[in-house]
């Protein structure tokens, strides 16, 4: 016996069919053919098949893709610390008639991220360096208390041509965390 549809699957199906008459029509037809009265009556396997089919339906509505995820937004924000990335993002948003990254849909956010990774790294074949996370920055601040540790941090930043903690890349943040913890 197959398991029932998961909550995530049900929510994803609802997001795929929201504002799309083509996908809503397909959903109704799928449910009729499966002898189901609603999405929640589907099995895991039926839900997977339905999701695959719905994703394959291209519609004229630009809102077909779900909104960008929190993870995408956080990653975009880290990439946008780079001036070239901000310029490219502005052009990308303008081409879509959008004002903010908050207005992006998941598929457009993915395309933008792929493009920005090349911009930030400088070369398409070079892996982009990411800026330190907020968690790393806060941890560095908590470790750099006291005159000796503050001096270590200042010297570390100067040695890398950085003016503040927010300019550190993840690997540099890890390095200073290790230094501060060892003192």
PDB file of C-alpha atoms in Angstrom:
ATOM      1  CA  UNK A   1       0.000   0.000   0.000  1.00  0.00           C
ATOM      2  CA  UNK A   2       1.386   3.390  -0.980  1.00  0.00           C
ATOM      3  CA  UNK A   3       1.638   6.189   1.576  1.00  0.00           C
ATOM      4  CA  UNK A   4      -0.482   9.300   1.525  1.00  0.00           C
ATOM      5  CA  UNK A   5       0.644  12.540  -0.065  1.00  0.00           C
ATOM      6  CA  UNK A   6       3.050  14.573   2.062  1.00  0.00           C
ATOM      7  CA  UNK A   7       2.233  18.078   3.255  1.00  0.00           C
ATOM      8  CA  UNK A   8       5.120  19.461   1.174  1.00  0.00           C
ATOM      9  CA  UNK A   9       3.842  17.731  -1.961  1.00  0.00           C
ATOM     10  CA  UNK A  10       0.328  19.087  -1.395  1.00  0.00           C
ATOM     11  CA  UNK A  11       1.655  22.606  -0.844  1.00  0.00           C
ATOM     12  CA  UNK A  12       3.850  22.368  -3.942  1.00  0.00           C
ATOM     13  CA  UNK A  13       0.942  21.184  -6.091  1.00  0.00           C
ATOM     14  CA  UNK A  14      -1.134  24.080  -4.791  1.00  0.00           C
ATOM     15  CA  UNK A  15       1.649  26.559  -5.612  1.00  0.00           C
ATOM     16  CA  UNK A  16       2.040  25.108  -9.122  1.00  0.00           C
ATOM     17  CA  UNK A  17      -1.670  25.375  -9.870  1.00  0.00           C
ATOM     18  CA  UNK A  18      -2.224  28.772  -8.269  1.00  0.00           C
ATOM     19  CA  UNK A  19      -2.927  31.399 -10.939  1.00  0.00           C
ATOM     20  CA  UNK A  20      -2.607  28.878 -13.800  1.00  0.00           C
ATOM     21  CA  UNK A  21      -5.807  27.818 -15.529  1.00  0.00           C
ATOM     22  CA  UNK A  22      -3.896  25.309 -17.710  1.00  0.00           C
ATOM     23  CA  UNK A  23      -2.466  23.555 -14.674  1.00  0.00           C
ATOM     24  CA  UNK A  24      -5.766  23.737 -12.776  1.00  0.00           C
ATOM     25  CA  UNK A  25      -7.516  22.058 -15.724  1.00  0.00           C
ATOM     26  CA  UNK A  26      -4.873  19.337 -15.773  1.00  0.00           C
ATOM     27  CA  UNK A  27      -5.210  18.856 -11.999  1.00  0.00           C
ATOM     28  CA  UNK A  28      -8.992  18.429 -12.274  1.00  0.00           C
ATOM     29  CA  UNK A  29      -8.571  15.919 -15.106  1.00  0.00           C
ATOM     30  CA  UNK A  30      -5.869  14.015 -13.196  1.00  0.00           C
ATOM     31  CA  UNK A  31      -8.039  13.778 -10.065  1.00  0.00           C
ATOM     32  CA  UNK A  32     -11.054  12.571 -12.108  1.00  0.00           C
ATOM     33  CA  UNK A  33      -8.995   9.896 -13.861  1.00  0.00           C
ATOM     34  CA  UNK A  34      -7.496   8.753 -10.547  1.00  0.00           C
ATOM     35  CA  UNK A  35     -10.963   8.651  -8.949  1.00  0.00           C
ATOM     36  CA  UNK A  36      -9.896  11.119  -6.245  1.00  0.00           C
ATOM     37  CA  UNK A  37     -11.965  13.956  -4.834  1.00  0.00           C
ATOM     38  CA  UNK A  38      -9.023  16.197  -3.904  1.00  0.00           C
ATOM     39  CA  UNK A  39      -5.256  16.585  -3.679  1.00  0.00           C
ATOM     40  CA  UNK A  40      -5.107  15.189  -0.139  1.00  0.00           C
ATOM     41  CA  UNK A  41      -6.557  11.864  -1.381  1.00  0.00           C
ATOM     42  CA  UNK A  42      -3.524  11.192  -3.594  1.00  0.00           C
ATOM     43  CA  UNK A  43      -0.826   8.668  -2.755  1.00  0.00           C
ATOM     44  CA  UNK A  44       2.849   9.658  -2.678  1.00  0.00           C
ATOM     45  CA  UNK A  45       3.375   8.028  -6.076  1.00  0.00           C
ATOM     46  CA  UNK A  46       0.342   9.736  -7.641  1.00  0.00           C
ATOM     47  CA  UNK A  47       1.450  13.081  -6.219  1.00  0.00           C
ATOM     48  CA  UNK A  48       4.943  12.626  -7.687  1.00  0.00           C
ATOM     49  CA  UNK A  49       3.497  11.845 -11.125  1.00  0.00           C
ATOM     50  CA  UNK A  50       1.159  14.838 -10.888  1.00  0.00           C
ATOM     51  CA  UNK A  51       3.980  17.195  -9.882  1.00  0.00           C
ATOM     52  CA  UNK A  52       6.144  16.017 -12.792  1.00  0.00           C
ATOM     53  CA  UNK A  53       3.269  16.547 -15.207  1.00  0.00           C
ATOM     54  CA  UNK A  54       2.362  19.967 -13.793  1.00  0.00           C
ATOM     55  CA  UNK A  55       5.964  21.153 -13.990  1.00  0.00           C
ATOM     56  CA  UNK A  56       5.998  20.152 -17.655  1.00  0.00           C
ATOM     57  CA  UNK A  57       3.030  22.373 -18.480  1.00  0.00           C
ATOM     58  CA  UNK A  58       4.273  25.718 -19.733  1.00  0.00           C
ATOM     59  CA  UNK A  59       1.733  28.488 -19.511  1.00  0.00           C
ATOM     60  CA  UNK A  60       1.520  32.076 -20.616  1.00  0.00           C
ATOM     61  CA  UNK A  61       1.357  33.182 -16.987  1.00  0.00           C
ATOM     62  CA  UNK A  62       4.760  34.341 -15.693  1.00  0.00           C
ATOM     63  CA  UNK A  63       3.706  33.532 -12.128  1.00  0.00           C
ATOM     64  CA  UNK A  64       3.836  29.751 -12.741  1.00  0.00           C
ATOM     65  CA  UNK A  65       7.033  29.260 -10.793  1.00  0.00           C
ATOM     66  CA  UNK A  66       6.773  29.474  -7.003  1.00  0.00           C
ATOM     67  CA  UNK A  67       8.329  32.504  -5.278  1.00  0.00           C
ATOM     68  CA  UNK A  68      12.053  32.409  -4.574  1.00  0.00           C
ATOM     69  CA  UNK A  69      13.000  30.388  -1.514  1.00  0.00           C
ATOM     70  CA  UNK A  70      14.505  31.776   1.693  1.00  0.00           C
ATOM     71  CA  UNK A  71      17.728  29.974   0.823  1.00  0.00           C
ATOM     72  CA  UNK A  72      17.827  31.606  -2.627  1.00  0.00           C
ATOM     73  CA  UNK A  73      17.148  35.032  -1.125  1.00  0.00           C
ATOM     74  CA  UNK A  74      19.901  34.632   1.486  1.00  0.00           C
ATOM     75  CA  UNK A  75      22.378  33.483  -1.154  1.00  0.00           C
ATOM     76  CA  UNK A  76      21.433  36.339  -3.486  1.00  0.00           C
ATOM     77  CA  UNK A  77      21.914  38.825  -0.648  1.00  0.00           C
ATOM     78  CA  UNK A  78      25.417  37.465  -0.022  1.00  0.00           C
ATOM     79  CA  UNK A  79      26.276  37.772  -3.733  1.00  0.00           C
ATOM     80  CA  UNK A  80      24.911  41.321  -3.843  1.00  0.00           C
ATOM     81  CA  UNK A  81      27.739  42.581  -1.629  1.00  0.00           C
ATOM     82  CA  UNK A  82      29.692  42.739  -4.883  1.00  0.00           C
ATOM     83  CA  UNK A  83      29.192  45.945  -6.922  1.00  0.00           C
ATOM     84  CA  UNK A  84      29.231  44.162 -10.289  1.00  0.00           C
ATOM     85  CA  UNK A  85      26.613  41.739  -8.988  1.00  0.00           C
ATOM     86  CA  UNK A  86      24.373  44.635  -7.917  1.00  0.00           C
ATOM     87  CA  UNK A  87      24.623  46.197 -11.377  1.00  0.00           C
ATOM     88  CA  UNK A  88      23.860  42.906 -13.128  1.00  0.00           C
ATOM     89  CA  UNK A  89      20.946  42.237 -10.766  1.00  0.00           C
ATOM     90  CA  UNK A  90      19.476  45.644 -11.547  1.00  0.00           C
ATOM     91  CA  UNK A  91      19.631  44.913 -15.277  1.00  0.00           C
ATOM     92  CA  UNK A  92      18.131  41.455 -14.760  1.00  0.00           C
ATOM     93  CA  UNK A  93      15.252  42.808 -12.657  1.00  0.00           C
ATOM     94  CA  UNK A  94      14.583  45.577 -15.205  1.00  0.00           C
ATOM     95  CA  UNK A  95      14.417  43.030 -18.024  1.00  0.00           C
ATOM     96  CA  UNK A  96      11.657  41.237 -16.096  1.00  0.00           C
ATOM     97  CA  UNK A  97       9.888  44.442 -15.105  1.00  0.00           C
ATOM     98  CA  UNK A  98      10.644  43.837 -11.424  1.00  0.00           C
ATOM     99  CA  UNK A  99      11.894  46.202  -8.734  1.00  0.00           C
ATOM    100  CA  UNK A 100      13.304  43.921  -6.031  1.00  0.00           C
ATOM    101  CA  UNK A 101      14.750  40.431  -5.654  1.00  0.00           C
ATOM    102  CA  UNK A 102      11.761  39.764  -3.386  1.00  0.00           C
ATOM    103  CA  UNK A 103       9.592  39.824  -6.531  1.00  0.00           C
ATOM    104  CA  UNK A 104      11.555  37.031  -8.242  1.00  0.00           C
ATOM    105  CA  UNK A 105      10.092  33.611  -8.910  1.00  0.00           C
ATOM    106  CA  UNK A 106      12.109  30.487  -8.126  1.00  0.00           C
ATOM    107  CA  UNK A 107      13.170  29.770 -11.723  1.00  0.00           C
ATOM    108  CA  UNK A 108      14.223  33.374 -12.380  1.00  0.00           C
ATOM    109  CA  UNK A 109      16.118  33.452  -9.069  1.00  0.00           C
ATOM    110  CA  UNK A 110      18.017  30.327 -10.143  1.00  0.00           C
ATOM    111  CA  UNK A 111      18.958  31.910 -13.468  1.00  0.00           C
ATOM    112  CA  UNK A 112      20.103  35.081 -11.708  1.00  0.00           C
ATOM    113  CA  UNK A 113      22.164  33.126  -9.167  1.00  0.00           C
ATOM    114  CA  UNK A 114      23.903  31.172 -11.942  1.00  0.00           C
ATOM    115  CA  UNK A 115      24.715  34.412 -13.734  1.00  0.00           C
ATOM    116  CA  UNK A 116      25.911  36.190 -10.581  1.00  0.00           C
ATOM    117  CA  UNK A 117      28.191  33.325  -9.578  1.00  0.00           C
ATOM    118  CA  UNK A 118      30.065  33.917 -12.838  1.00  0.00           C
ATOM    119  CA  UNK A 119      30.100  37.689 -12.300  1.00  0.00           C
ATOM    120  CA  UNK A 120      31.354  37.489  -8.718  1.00  0.00           C
ATOM    121  CA  UNK A 121      34.036  34.938  -9.547  1.00  0.00           C
ATOM    122  CA  UNK A 122      35.147  36.829 -12.637  1.00  0.00           C
ATOM    123  CA  UNK A 123      35.396  33.717 -14.794  1.00  0.00           C
ATOM    124  CA  UNK A 124      32.699  31.170 -15.663  1.00  0.00           C
ATOM    125  CA  UNK A 125      34.990  28.240 -14.849  1.00  0.00           C
ATOM    126  CA  UNK A 126      36.134  29.591 -11.489  1.00  0.00           C
ATOM    127  CA  UNK A 127      34.076  28.838  -8.393  1.00  0.00           C
ATOM    128  CA  UNK A 128      32.682  31.995  -6.816  1.00  0.00           C
ATOM    129  CA  UNK A 129      33.813  32.928  -3.317  1.00  0.00           C
ATOM    130  CA  UNK A 130      30.996  33.600  -0.934  1.00  0.00           C
ATOM    131  CA  UNK A 131      31.011  36.253   1.712  1.00  0.00           C
ATOM    132  CA  UNK A 132      30.934  35.197   5.357  1.00  0.00           C
ATOM    133  CA  UNK A 133      27.503  34.317   6.673  1.00  0.00           C
ATOM    134  CA  UNK A 134      25.732  36.406   9.289  1.00  0.00           C
ATOM    135  CA  UNK A 135      26.267  33.525  11.699  1.00  0.00           C
ATOM    136  CA  UNK A 136      30.048  33.599  11.099  1.00  0.00           C
ATOM    137  CA  UNK A 137      30.157  37.387  11.456  1.00  0.00           C
ATOM    138  CA  UNK A 138      28.248  37.290  14.736  1.00  0.00           C
ATOM    139  CA  UNK A 139      30.480  34.492  16.027  1.00  0.00           C
ATOM    140  CA  UNK A 140      33.625  36.471  15.163  1.00  0.00           C
ATOM    141  CA  UNK A 141      32.209  39.470  17.037  1.00  0.00           C
ATOM    142  CA  UNK A 142      31.498  37.321  20.090  1.00  0.00           C
ATOM    143  CA  UNK A 143      35.037  35.891  20.031  1.00  0.00           C
ATOM    144  CA  UNK A 144      36.811  39.221  19.454  1.00  0.00           C
ATOM    145  CA  UNK A 145      36.225  40.637  22.910  1.00  0.00           C
ATOM    146  CA  UNK A 146      39.148  41.997  24.854  1.00  0.00           C
ATOM    147  CA  UNK A 147      42.071  44.112  23.719  1.00  0.00           C
ATOM    148  CA  UNK A 148      44.290  41.215  22.593  1.00  0.00           C
ATOM    149  CA  UNK A 149      41.629  39.534  20.482  1.00  0.00           C
ATOM    150  CA  UNK A 150      40.452  42.826  18.999  1.00  0.00           C
ATOM    151  CA  UNK A 151      44.054  43.507  17.917  1.00  0.00           C
ATOM    152  CA  UNK A 152      44.296  40.041  16.336  1.00  0.00           C
ATOM    153  CA  UNK A 153      41.105  40.744  14.388  1.00  0.00           C
ATOM    154  CA  UNK A 154      42.230  44.212  13.259  1.00  0.00           C
ATOM    155  CA  UNK A 155      45.626  42.862  12.139  1.00  0.00           C
ATOM    156  CA  UNK A 156      43.935  39.989  10.309  1.00  0.00           C
ATOM    157  CA  UNK A 157      41.594  42.363   8.462  1.00  0.00           C
ATOM    158  CA  UNK A 158      44.439  44.748   7.548  1.00  0.00           C
ATOM    159  CA  UNK A 159      46.540  41.838   6.293  1.00  0.00           C
ATOM    160  CA  UNK A 160      43.804  40.945   3.853  1.00  0.00           C
ATOM    161  CA  UNK A 161      42.988  44.489   2.800  1.00  0.00           C
ATOM    162  CA  UNK A 162      39.584  44.396   4.489  1.00  0.00           C
ATOM    163  CA  UNK A 163      38.030  47.304   6.327  1.00  0.00           C
ATOM    164  CA  UNK A 164      35.456  45.330   8.319  1.00  0.00           C
ATOM    165  CA  UNK A 165      34.261  41.833   9.168  1.00  0.00           C
ATOM    166  CA  UNK A 166      31.436  41.938   6.601  1.00  0.00           C
ATOM    167  CA  UNK A 167      34.035  42.029   3.790  1.00  0.00           C
ATOM    168  CA  UNK A 168      35.443  38.613   4.735  1.00  0.00           C
ATOM    169  CA  UNK A 169      34.853  35.553   2.585  1.00  0.00           C
ATOM    170  CA  UNK A 170      33.736  32.304   4.227  1.00  0.00           C
ATOM    171  CA  UNK A 171      37.221  30.773   4.165  1.00  0.00           C
ATOM    172  CA  UNK A 172      38.732  33.907   5.725  1.00  0.00           C
ATOM    173  CA  UNK A 173      36.015  33.967   8.380  1.00  0.00           C
ATOM    174  CA  UNK A 174      36.799  30.356   9.248  1.00  0.00           C
ATOM    175  CA  UNK A 175      40.486  31.214   9.494  1.00  0.00           C
ATOM    176  CA  UNK A 176      39.974  34.147  11.895  1.00  0.00           C
ATOM    177  CA  UNK A 177      37.526  32.086  13.969  1.00  0.00           C
ATOM    178  CA  UNK A 178      40.204  29.418  14.393  1.00  0.00           C
ATOM    179  CA  UNK A 179      42.787  32.091  15.304  1.00  0.00           C
ATOM    180  CA  UNK A 180      40.536  33.738  17.876  1.00  0.00           C
ATOM    181  CA  UNK A 181      39.529  30.405  19.414  1.00  0.00           C
ATOM    182  CA  UNK A 182      43.176  29.357  19.798  1.00  0.00           C
ATOM    183  CA  UNK A 183      44.100  32.510  21.740  1.00  0.00           C
TER     184      UNK A 183
END
